[in-house]
PDB file of C-alpha atoms in Angstrom:
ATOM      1  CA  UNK A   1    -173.970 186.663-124.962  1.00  0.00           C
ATOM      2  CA  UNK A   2    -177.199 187.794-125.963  1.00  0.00           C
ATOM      3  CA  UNK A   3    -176.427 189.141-128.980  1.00  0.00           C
ATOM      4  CA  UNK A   4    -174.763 185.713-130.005  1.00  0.00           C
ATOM      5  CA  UNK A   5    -178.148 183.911-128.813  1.00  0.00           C
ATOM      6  CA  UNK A   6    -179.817 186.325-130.957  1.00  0.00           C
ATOM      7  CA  UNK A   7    -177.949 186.004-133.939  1.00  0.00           C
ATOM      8  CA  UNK A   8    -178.903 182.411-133.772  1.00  0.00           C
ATOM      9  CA  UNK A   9    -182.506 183.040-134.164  1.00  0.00           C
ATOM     10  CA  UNK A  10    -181.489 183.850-137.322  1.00  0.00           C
ATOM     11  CA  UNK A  11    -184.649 186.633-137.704  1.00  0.00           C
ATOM     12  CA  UNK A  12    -184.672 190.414-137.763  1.00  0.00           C
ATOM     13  CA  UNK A  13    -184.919 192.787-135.984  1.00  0.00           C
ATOM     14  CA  UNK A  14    -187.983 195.280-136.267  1.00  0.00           C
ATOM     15  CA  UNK A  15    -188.134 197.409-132.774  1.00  0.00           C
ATOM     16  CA  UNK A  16    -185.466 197.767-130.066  1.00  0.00           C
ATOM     17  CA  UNK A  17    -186.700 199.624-126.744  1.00  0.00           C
ATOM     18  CA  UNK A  18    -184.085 199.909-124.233  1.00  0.00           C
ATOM     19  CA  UNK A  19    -185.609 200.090-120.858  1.00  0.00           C
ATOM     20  CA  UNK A  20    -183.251 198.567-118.496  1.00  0.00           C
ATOM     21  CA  UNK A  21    -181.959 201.134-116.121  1.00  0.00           C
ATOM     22  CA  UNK A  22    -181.017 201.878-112.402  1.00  0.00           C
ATOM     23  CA  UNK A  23    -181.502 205.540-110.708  1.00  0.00           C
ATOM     24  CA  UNK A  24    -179.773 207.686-108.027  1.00  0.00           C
ATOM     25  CA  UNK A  25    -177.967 204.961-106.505  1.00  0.00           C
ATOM     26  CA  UNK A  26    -174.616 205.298-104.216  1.00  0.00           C
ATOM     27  CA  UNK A  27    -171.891 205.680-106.355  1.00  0.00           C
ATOM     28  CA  UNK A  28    -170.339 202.384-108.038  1.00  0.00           C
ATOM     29  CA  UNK A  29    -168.921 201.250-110.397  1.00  0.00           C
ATOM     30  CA  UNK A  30    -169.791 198.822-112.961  1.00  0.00           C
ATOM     31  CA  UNK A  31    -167.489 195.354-113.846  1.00  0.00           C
ATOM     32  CA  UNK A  32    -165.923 197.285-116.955  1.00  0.00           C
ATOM     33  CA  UNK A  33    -165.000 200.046-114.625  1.00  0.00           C
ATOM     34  CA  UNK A  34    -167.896 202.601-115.414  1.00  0.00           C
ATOM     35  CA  UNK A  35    -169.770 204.693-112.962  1.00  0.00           C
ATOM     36  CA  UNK A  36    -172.576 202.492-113.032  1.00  0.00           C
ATOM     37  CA  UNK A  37    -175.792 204.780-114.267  1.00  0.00           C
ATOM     38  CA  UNK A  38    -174.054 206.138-117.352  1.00  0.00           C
ATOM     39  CA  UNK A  39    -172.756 202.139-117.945  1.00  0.00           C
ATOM     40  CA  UNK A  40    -175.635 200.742-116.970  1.00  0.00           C
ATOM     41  CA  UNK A  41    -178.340 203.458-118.466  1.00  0.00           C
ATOM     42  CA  UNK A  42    -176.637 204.786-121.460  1.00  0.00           C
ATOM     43  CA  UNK A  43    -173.496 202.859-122.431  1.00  0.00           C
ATOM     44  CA  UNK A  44    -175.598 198.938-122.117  1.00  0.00           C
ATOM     45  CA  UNK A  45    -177.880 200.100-124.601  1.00  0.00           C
ATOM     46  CA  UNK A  46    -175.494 202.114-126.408  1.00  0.00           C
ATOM     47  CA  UNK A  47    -173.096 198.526-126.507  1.00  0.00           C
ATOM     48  CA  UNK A  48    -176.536 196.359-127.242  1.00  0.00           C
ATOM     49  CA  UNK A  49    -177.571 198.281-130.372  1.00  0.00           C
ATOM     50  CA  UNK A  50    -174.465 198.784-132.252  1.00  0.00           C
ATOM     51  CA  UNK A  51    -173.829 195.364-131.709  1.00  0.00           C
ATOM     52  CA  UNK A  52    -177.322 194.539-133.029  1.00  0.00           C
ATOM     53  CA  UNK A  53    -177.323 197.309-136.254  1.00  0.00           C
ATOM     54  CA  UNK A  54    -176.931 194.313-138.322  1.00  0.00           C
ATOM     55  CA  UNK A  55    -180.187 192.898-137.481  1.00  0.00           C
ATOM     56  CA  UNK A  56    -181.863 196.166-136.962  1.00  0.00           C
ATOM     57  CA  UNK A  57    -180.531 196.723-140.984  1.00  0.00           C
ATOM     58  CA  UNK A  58    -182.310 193.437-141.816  1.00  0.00           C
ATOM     59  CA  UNK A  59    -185.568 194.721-140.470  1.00  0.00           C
ATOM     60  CA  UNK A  60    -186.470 197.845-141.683  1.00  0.00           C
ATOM     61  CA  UNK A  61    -188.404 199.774-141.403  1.00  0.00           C
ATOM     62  CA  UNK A  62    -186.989 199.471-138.176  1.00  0.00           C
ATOM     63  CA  UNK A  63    -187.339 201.753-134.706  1.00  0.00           C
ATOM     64  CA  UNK A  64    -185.175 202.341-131.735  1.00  0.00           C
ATOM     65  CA  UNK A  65    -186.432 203.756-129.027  1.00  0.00           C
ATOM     66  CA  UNK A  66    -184.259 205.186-126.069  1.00  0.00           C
ATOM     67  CA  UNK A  67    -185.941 205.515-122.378  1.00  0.00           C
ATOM     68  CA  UNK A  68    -184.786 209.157-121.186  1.00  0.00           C
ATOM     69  CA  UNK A  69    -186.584 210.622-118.490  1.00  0.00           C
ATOM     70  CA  UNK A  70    -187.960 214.475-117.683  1.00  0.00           C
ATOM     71  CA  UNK A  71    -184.902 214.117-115.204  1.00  0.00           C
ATOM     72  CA  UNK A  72    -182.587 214.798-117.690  1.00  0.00           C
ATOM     73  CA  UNK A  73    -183.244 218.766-116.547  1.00  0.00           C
ATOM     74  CA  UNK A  74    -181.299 218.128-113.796  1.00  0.00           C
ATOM     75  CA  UNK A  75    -177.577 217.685-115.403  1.00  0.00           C
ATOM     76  CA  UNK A  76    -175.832 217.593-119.213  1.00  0.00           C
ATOM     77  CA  UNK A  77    -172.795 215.515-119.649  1.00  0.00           C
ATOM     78  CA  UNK A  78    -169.738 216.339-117.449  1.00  0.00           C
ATOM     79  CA  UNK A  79    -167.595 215.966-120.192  1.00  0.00           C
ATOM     80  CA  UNK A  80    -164.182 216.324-118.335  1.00  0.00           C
ATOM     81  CA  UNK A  81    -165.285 214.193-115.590  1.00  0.00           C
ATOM     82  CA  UNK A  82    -167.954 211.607-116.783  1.00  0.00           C
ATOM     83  CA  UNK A  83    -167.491 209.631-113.209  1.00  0.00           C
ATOM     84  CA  UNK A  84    -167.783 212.134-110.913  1.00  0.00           C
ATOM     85  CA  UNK A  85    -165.610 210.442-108.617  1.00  0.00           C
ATOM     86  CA  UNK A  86    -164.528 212.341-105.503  1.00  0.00           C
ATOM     87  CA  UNK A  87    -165.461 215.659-106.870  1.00  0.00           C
ATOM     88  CA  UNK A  88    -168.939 216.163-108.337  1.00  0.00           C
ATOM     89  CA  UNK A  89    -170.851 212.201-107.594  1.00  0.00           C
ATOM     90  CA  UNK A  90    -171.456 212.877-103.494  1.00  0.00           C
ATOM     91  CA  UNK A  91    -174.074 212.870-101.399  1.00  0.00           C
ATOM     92  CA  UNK A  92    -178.049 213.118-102.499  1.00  0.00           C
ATOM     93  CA  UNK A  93    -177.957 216.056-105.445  1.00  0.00           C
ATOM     94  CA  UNK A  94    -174.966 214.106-107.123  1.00  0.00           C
ATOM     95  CA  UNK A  95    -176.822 210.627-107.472  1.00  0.00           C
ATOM     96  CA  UNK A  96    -179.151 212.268-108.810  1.00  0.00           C
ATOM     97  CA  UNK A  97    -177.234 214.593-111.209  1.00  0.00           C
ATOM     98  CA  UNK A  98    -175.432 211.438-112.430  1.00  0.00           C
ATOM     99  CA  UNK A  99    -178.891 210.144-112.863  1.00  0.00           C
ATOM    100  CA  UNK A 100    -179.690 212.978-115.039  1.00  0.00           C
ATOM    101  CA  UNK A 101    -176.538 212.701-117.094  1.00  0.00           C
ATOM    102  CA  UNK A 102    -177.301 209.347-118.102  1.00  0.00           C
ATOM    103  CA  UNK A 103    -180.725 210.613-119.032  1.00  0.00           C
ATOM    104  CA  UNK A 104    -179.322 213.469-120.998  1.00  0.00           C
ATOM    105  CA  UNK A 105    -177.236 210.702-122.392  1.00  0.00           C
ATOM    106  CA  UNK A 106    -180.089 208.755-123.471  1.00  0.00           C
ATOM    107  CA  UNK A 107    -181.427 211.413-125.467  1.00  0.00           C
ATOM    108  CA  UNK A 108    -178.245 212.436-127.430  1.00  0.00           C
ATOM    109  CA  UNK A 109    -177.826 209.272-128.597  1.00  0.00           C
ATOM    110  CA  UNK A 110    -181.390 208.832-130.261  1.00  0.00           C
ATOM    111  CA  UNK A 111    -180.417 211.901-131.902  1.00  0.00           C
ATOM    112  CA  UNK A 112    -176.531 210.798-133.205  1.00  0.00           C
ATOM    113  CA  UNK A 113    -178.184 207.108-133.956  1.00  0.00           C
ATOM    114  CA  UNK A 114    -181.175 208.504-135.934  1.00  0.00           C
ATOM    115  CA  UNK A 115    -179.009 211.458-138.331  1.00  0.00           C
ATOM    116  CA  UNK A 116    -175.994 208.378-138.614  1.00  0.00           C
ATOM    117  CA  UNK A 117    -178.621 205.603-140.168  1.00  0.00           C
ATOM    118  CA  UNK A 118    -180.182 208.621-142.210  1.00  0.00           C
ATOM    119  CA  UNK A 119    -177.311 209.831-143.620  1.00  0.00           C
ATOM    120  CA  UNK A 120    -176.779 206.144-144.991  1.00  0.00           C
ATOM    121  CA  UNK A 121    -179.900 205.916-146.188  1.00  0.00           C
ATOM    122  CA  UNK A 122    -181.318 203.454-143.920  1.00  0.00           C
ATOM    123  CA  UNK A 123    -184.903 203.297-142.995  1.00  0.00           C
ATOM    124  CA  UNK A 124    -184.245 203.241-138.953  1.00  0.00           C
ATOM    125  CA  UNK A 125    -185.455 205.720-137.009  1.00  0.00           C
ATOM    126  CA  UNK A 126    -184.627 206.385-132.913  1.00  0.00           C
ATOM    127  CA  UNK A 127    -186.391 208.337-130.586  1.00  0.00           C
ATOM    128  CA  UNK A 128    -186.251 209.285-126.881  1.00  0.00           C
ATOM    129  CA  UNK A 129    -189.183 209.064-124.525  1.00  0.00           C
ATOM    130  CA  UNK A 130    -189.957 209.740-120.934  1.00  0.00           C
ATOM    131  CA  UNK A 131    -192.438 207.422-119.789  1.00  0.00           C
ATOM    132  CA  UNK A 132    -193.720 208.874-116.210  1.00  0.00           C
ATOM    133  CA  UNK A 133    -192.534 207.988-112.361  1.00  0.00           C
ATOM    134  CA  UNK A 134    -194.300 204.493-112.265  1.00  0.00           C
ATOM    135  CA  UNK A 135    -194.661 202.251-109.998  1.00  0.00           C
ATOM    136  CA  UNK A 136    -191.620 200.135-109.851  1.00  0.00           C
ATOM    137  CA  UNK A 137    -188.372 198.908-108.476  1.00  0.00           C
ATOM    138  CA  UNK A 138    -186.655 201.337-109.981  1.00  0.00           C
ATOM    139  CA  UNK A 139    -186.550 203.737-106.586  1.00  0.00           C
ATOM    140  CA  UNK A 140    -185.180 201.171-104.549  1.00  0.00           C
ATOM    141  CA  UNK A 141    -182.121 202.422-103.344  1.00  0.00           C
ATOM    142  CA  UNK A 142    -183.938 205.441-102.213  1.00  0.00           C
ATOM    143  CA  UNK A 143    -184.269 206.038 -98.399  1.00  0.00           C
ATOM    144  CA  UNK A 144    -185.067 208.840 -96.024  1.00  0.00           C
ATOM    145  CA  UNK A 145    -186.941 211.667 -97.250  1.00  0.00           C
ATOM    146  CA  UNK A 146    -186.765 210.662-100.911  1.00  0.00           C
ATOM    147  CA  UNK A 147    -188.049 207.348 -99.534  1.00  0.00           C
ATOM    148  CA  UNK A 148    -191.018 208.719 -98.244  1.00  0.00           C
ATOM    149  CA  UNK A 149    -192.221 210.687-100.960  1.00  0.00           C
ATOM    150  CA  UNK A 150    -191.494 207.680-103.127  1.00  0.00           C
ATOM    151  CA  UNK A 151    -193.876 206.120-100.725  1.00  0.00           C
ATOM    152  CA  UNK A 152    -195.884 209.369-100.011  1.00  0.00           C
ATOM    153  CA  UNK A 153    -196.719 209.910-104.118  1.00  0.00           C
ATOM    154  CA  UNK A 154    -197.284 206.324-105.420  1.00  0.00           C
ATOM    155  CA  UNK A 155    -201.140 206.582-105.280  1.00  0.00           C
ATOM    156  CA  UNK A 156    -200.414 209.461-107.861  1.00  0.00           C
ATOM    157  CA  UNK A 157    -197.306 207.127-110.060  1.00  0.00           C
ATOM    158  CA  UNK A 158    -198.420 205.577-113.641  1.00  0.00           C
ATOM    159  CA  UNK A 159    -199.249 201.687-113.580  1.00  0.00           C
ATOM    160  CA  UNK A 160    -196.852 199.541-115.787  1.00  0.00           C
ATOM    161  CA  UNK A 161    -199.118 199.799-118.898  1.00  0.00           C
ATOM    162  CA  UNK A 162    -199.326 203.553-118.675  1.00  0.00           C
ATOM    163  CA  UNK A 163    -195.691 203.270-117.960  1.00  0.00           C
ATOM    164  CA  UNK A 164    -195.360 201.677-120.730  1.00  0.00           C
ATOM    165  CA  UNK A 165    -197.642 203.812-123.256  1.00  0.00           C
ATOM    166  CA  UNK A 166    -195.361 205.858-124.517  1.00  0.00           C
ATOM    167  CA  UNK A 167    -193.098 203.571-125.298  1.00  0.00           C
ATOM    168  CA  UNK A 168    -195.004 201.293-127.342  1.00  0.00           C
ATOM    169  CA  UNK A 169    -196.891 204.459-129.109  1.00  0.00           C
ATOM    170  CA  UNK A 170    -193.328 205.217-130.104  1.00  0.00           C
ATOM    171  CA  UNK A 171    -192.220 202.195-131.383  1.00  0.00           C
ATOM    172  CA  UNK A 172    -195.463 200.931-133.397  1.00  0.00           C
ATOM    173  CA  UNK A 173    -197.604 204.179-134.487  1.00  0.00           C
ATOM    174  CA  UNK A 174    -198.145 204.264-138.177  1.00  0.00           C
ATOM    175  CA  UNK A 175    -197.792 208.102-138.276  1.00  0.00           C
ATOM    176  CA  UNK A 176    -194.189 208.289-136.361  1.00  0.00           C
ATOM    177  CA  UNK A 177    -192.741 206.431-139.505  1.00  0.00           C
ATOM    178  CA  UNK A 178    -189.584 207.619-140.802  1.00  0.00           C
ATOM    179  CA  UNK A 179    -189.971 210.134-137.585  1.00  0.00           C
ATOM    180  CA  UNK A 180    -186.457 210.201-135.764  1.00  0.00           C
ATOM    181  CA  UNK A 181    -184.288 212.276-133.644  1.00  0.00           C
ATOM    182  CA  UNK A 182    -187.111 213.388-131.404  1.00  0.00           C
ATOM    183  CA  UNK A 183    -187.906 213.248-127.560  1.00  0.00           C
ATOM    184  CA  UNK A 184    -191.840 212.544-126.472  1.00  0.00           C
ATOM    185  CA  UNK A 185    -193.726 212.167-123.144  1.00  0.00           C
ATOM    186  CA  UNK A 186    -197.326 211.106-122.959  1.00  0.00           C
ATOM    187  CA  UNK A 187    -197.553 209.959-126.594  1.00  0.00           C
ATOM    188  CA  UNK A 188    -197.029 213.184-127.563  1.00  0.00           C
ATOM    189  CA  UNK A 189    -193.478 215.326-128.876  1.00  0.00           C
ATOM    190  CA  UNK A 190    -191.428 217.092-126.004  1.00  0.00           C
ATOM    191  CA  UNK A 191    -188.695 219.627-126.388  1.00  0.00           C
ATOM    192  CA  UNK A 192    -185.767 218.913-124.348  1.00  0.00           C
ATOM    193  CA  UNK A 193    -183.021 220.749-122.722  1.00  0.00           C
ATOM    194  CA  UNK A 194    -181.163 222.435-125.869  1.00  0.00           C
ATOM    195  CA  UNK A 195    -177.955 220.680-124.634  1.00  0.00           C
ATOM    196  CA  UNK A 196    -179.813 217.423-124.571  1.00  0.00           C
ATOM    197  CA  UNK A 197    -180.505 217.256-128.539  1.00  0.00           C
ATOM    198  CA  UNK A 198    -176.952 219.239-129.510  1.00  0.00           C
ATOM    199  CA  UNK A 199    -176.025 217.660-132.885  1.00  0.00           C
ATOM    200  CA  UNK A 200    -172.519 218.641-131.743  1.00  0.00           C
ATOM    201  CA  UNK A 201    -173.207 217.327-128.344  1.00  0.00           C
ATOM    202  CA  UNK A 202    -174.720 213.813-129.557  1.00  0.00           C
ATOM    203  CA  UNK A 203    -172.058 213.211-132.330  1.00  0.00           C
ATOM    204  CA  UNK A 204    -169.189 214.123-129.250  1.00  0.00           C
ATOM    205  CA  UNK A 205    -170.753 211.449-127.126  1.00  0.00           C
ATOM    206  CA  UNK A 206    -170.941 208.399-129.440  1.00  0.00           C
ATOM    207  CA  UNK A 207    -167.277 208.693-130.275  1.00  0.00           C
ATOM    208  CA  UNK A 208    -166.825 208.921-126.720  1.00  0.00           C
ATOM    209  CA  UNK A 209    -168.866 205.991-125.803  1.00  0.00           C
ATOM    210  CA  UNK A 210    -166.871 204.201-128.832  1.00  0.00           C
ATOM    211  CA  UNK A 211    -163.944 204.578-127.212  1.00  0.00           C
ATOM    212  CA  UNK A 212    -164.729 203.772-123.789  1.00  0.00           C
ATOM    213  CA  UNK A 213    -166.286 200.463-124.785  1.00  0.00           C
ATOM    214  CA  UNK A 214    -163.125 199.945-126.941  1.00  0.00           C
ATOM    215  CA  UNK A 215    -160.726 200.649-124.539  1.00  0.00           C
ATOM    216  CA  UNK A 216    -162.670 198.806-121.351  1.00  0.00           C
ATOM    217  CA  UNK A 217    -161.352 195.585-119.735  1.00  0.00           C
ATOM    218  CA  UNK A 218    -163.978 192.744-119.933  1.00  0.00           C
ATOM    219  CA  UNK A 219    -165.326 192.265-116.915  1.00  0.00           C
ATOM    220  CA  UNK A 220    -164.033 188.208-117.326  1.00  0.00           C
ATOM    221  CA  UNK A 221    -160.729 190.355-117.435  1.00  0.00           C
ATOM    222  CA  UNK A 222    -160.865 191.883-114.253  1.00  0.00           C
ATOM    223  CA  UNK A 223    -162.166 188.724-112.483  1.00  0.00           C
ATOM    224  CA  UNK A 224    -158.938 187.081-113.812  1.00  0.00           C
ATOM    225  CA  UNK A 225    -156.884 189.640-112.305  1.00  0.00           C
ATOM    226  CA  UNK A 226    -158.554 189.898-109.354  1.00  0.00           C
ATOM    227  CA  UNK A 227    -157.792 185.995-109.304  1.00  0.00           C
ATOM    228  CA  UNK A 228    -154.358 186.603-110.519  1.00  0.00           C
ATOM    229  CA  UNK A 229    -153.783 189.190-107.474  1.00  0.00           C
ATOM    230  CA  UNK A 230    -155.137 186.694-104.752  1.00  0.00           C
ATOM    231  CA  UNK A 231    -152.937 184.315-105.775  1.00  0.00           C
ATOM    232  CA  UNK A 232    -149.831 185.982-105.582  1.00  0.00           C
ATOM    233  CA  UNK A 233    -150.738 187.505-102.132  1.00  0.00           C
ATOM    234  CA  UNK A 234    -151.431 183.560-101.128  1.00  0.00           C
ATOM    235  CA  UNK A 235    -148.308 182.732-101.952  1.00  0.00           C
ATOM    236  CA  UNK A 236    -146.417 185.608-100.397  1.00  0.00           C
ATOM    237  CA  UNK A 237    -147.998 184.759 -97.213  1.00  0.00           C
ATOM    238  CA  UNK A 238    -147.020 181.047 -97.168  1.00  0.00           C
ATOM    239  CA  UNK A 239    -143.664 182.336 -98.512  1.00  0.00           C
ATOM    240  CA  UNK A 240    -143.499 184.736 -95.435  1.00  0.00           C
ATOM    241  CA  UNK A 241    -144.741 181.468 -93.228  1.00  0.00           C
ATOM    242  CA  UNK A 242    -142.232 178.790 -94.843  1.00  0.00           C
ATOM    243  CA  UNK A 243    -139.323 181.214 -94.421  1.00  0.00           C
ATOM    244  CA  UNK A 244    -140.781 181.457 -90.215  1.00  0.00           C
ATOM    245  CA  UNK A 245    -140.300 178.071 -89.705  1.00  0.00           C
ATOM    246  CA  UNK A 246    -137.000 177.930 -91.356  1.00  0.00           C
ATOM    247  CA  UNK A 247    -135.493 180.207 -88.888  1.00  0.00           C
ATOM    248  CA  UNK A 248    -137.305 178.675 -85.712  1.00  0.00           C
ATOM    249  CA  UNK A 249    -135.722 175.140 -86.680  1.00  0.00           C
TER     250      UNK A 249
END
């Protein structure tokens, strides 16, 4: 895995900025079973930097920063139903309100990971930014009217390196040391949604994301089954064929 390649380097770890991320896609799921924007956008990174606190520990003063968006507005966390499955995840609004729950994800968990490595007295600090609608491949499972003010409004969409700004002002400005917890757009501090920097809320959703990643099947797992399951069918059907012949003789 990554982490294990890491590891190897055998060097710390000073800044962590998790970018990767998909947005308002048709609902799927992700190998380990997740709806795939809240696996994919907040429980990847949430997975990746637990697993590289270690390193992150050997580096301070070390940063996290989290990549929320302004689209977070659009939906909290559906606590009772984090998939959305049949009921809430359906047509355009609910891509994009499982969009936003990853988003408001994002944000809650720069909040729980910042108080968590203060109250141990670590010098690690995470923050949330939103870094603009830029131009990238990120809307590409947009079509139809979204799709053409996707294509209508890029003249007006950041390039990568303003994209990119408030990220890297986040992650390297001398005055944002030992600043954590916080949510910024444009270099400068944002306040979010209330329910997207809840204490209560942010500690709730790292156990949460805990146990899901605890209790998930590997997705080498599921492959196996899937494997396992083809195999039995295959032999079913030549069982099914064998037994045919039998009676035709």
């Amino acid at each position: 895995t990554f982490v294990e390649r890491f590891n190897e380097l055998n060097i710390p770890l000073h800044i962590l900025i998790n970018n990767a991320g998909i947005m308002a896609v048709p609902y799927r799921e992700t190998a380990n079973g997740f709806e795939s924007q809240f696996g994919t956008n907040h429980l990847g990174h949430f997975h990746l930097t637990t697993l590289l606190l270690p390193k992150l520990k050997e580096g301070q003063p070390s940063r996290v920063v989290c990549l929320s968006s302004t689209a977070h507005k659009m939906d909290g966390i559906h606590w009772k139903d984090l998939k959305g499955k049949g009921t809430w995840y359906s047509g355009i609004m609910g891509r994009w309100n499982a969009y936003g729950q990853s988003k408001t994800a994002n944000l809650l968990f720069a909040v729980e990971l910042n108080r968590r490595m203060h109250n141990e007295g670590l010098k690690i600090t995470a923050n949330a930014v939103h870094p603009g609608v830029i131009k990238t491949e990120l809307a590409r499972d947009l079509s139809g009217v979204e799709g053409v003010f996707m294509t209508l409004g890029s003249p007006f969409f950041k390039t990568i390196p303003q994209g990119a700004a408030t990220s890297v002002y986040v992650a390297t400005a001398p005055e944002l040391e030992g600043i954590g917890g916080k949510y910024f757009a444009d270099c400068n501090e944002e306040v979010p949604k209330p329910y997207a920097n809840n204490p209560r809320y942010a500690t709730k959703l790292w156990e949460i994301s805990e146990e899901l990643i605890a209790n998930a099947p590997k997705a080498n797992e599921d492959e196996e089954k899937h494997h396992h399951h083809e195999e039995e069918e295959k032999e079913e059907k030549e069982e099914v064929t064998v037994d045919g012949d039998e009676e035709k003789e």
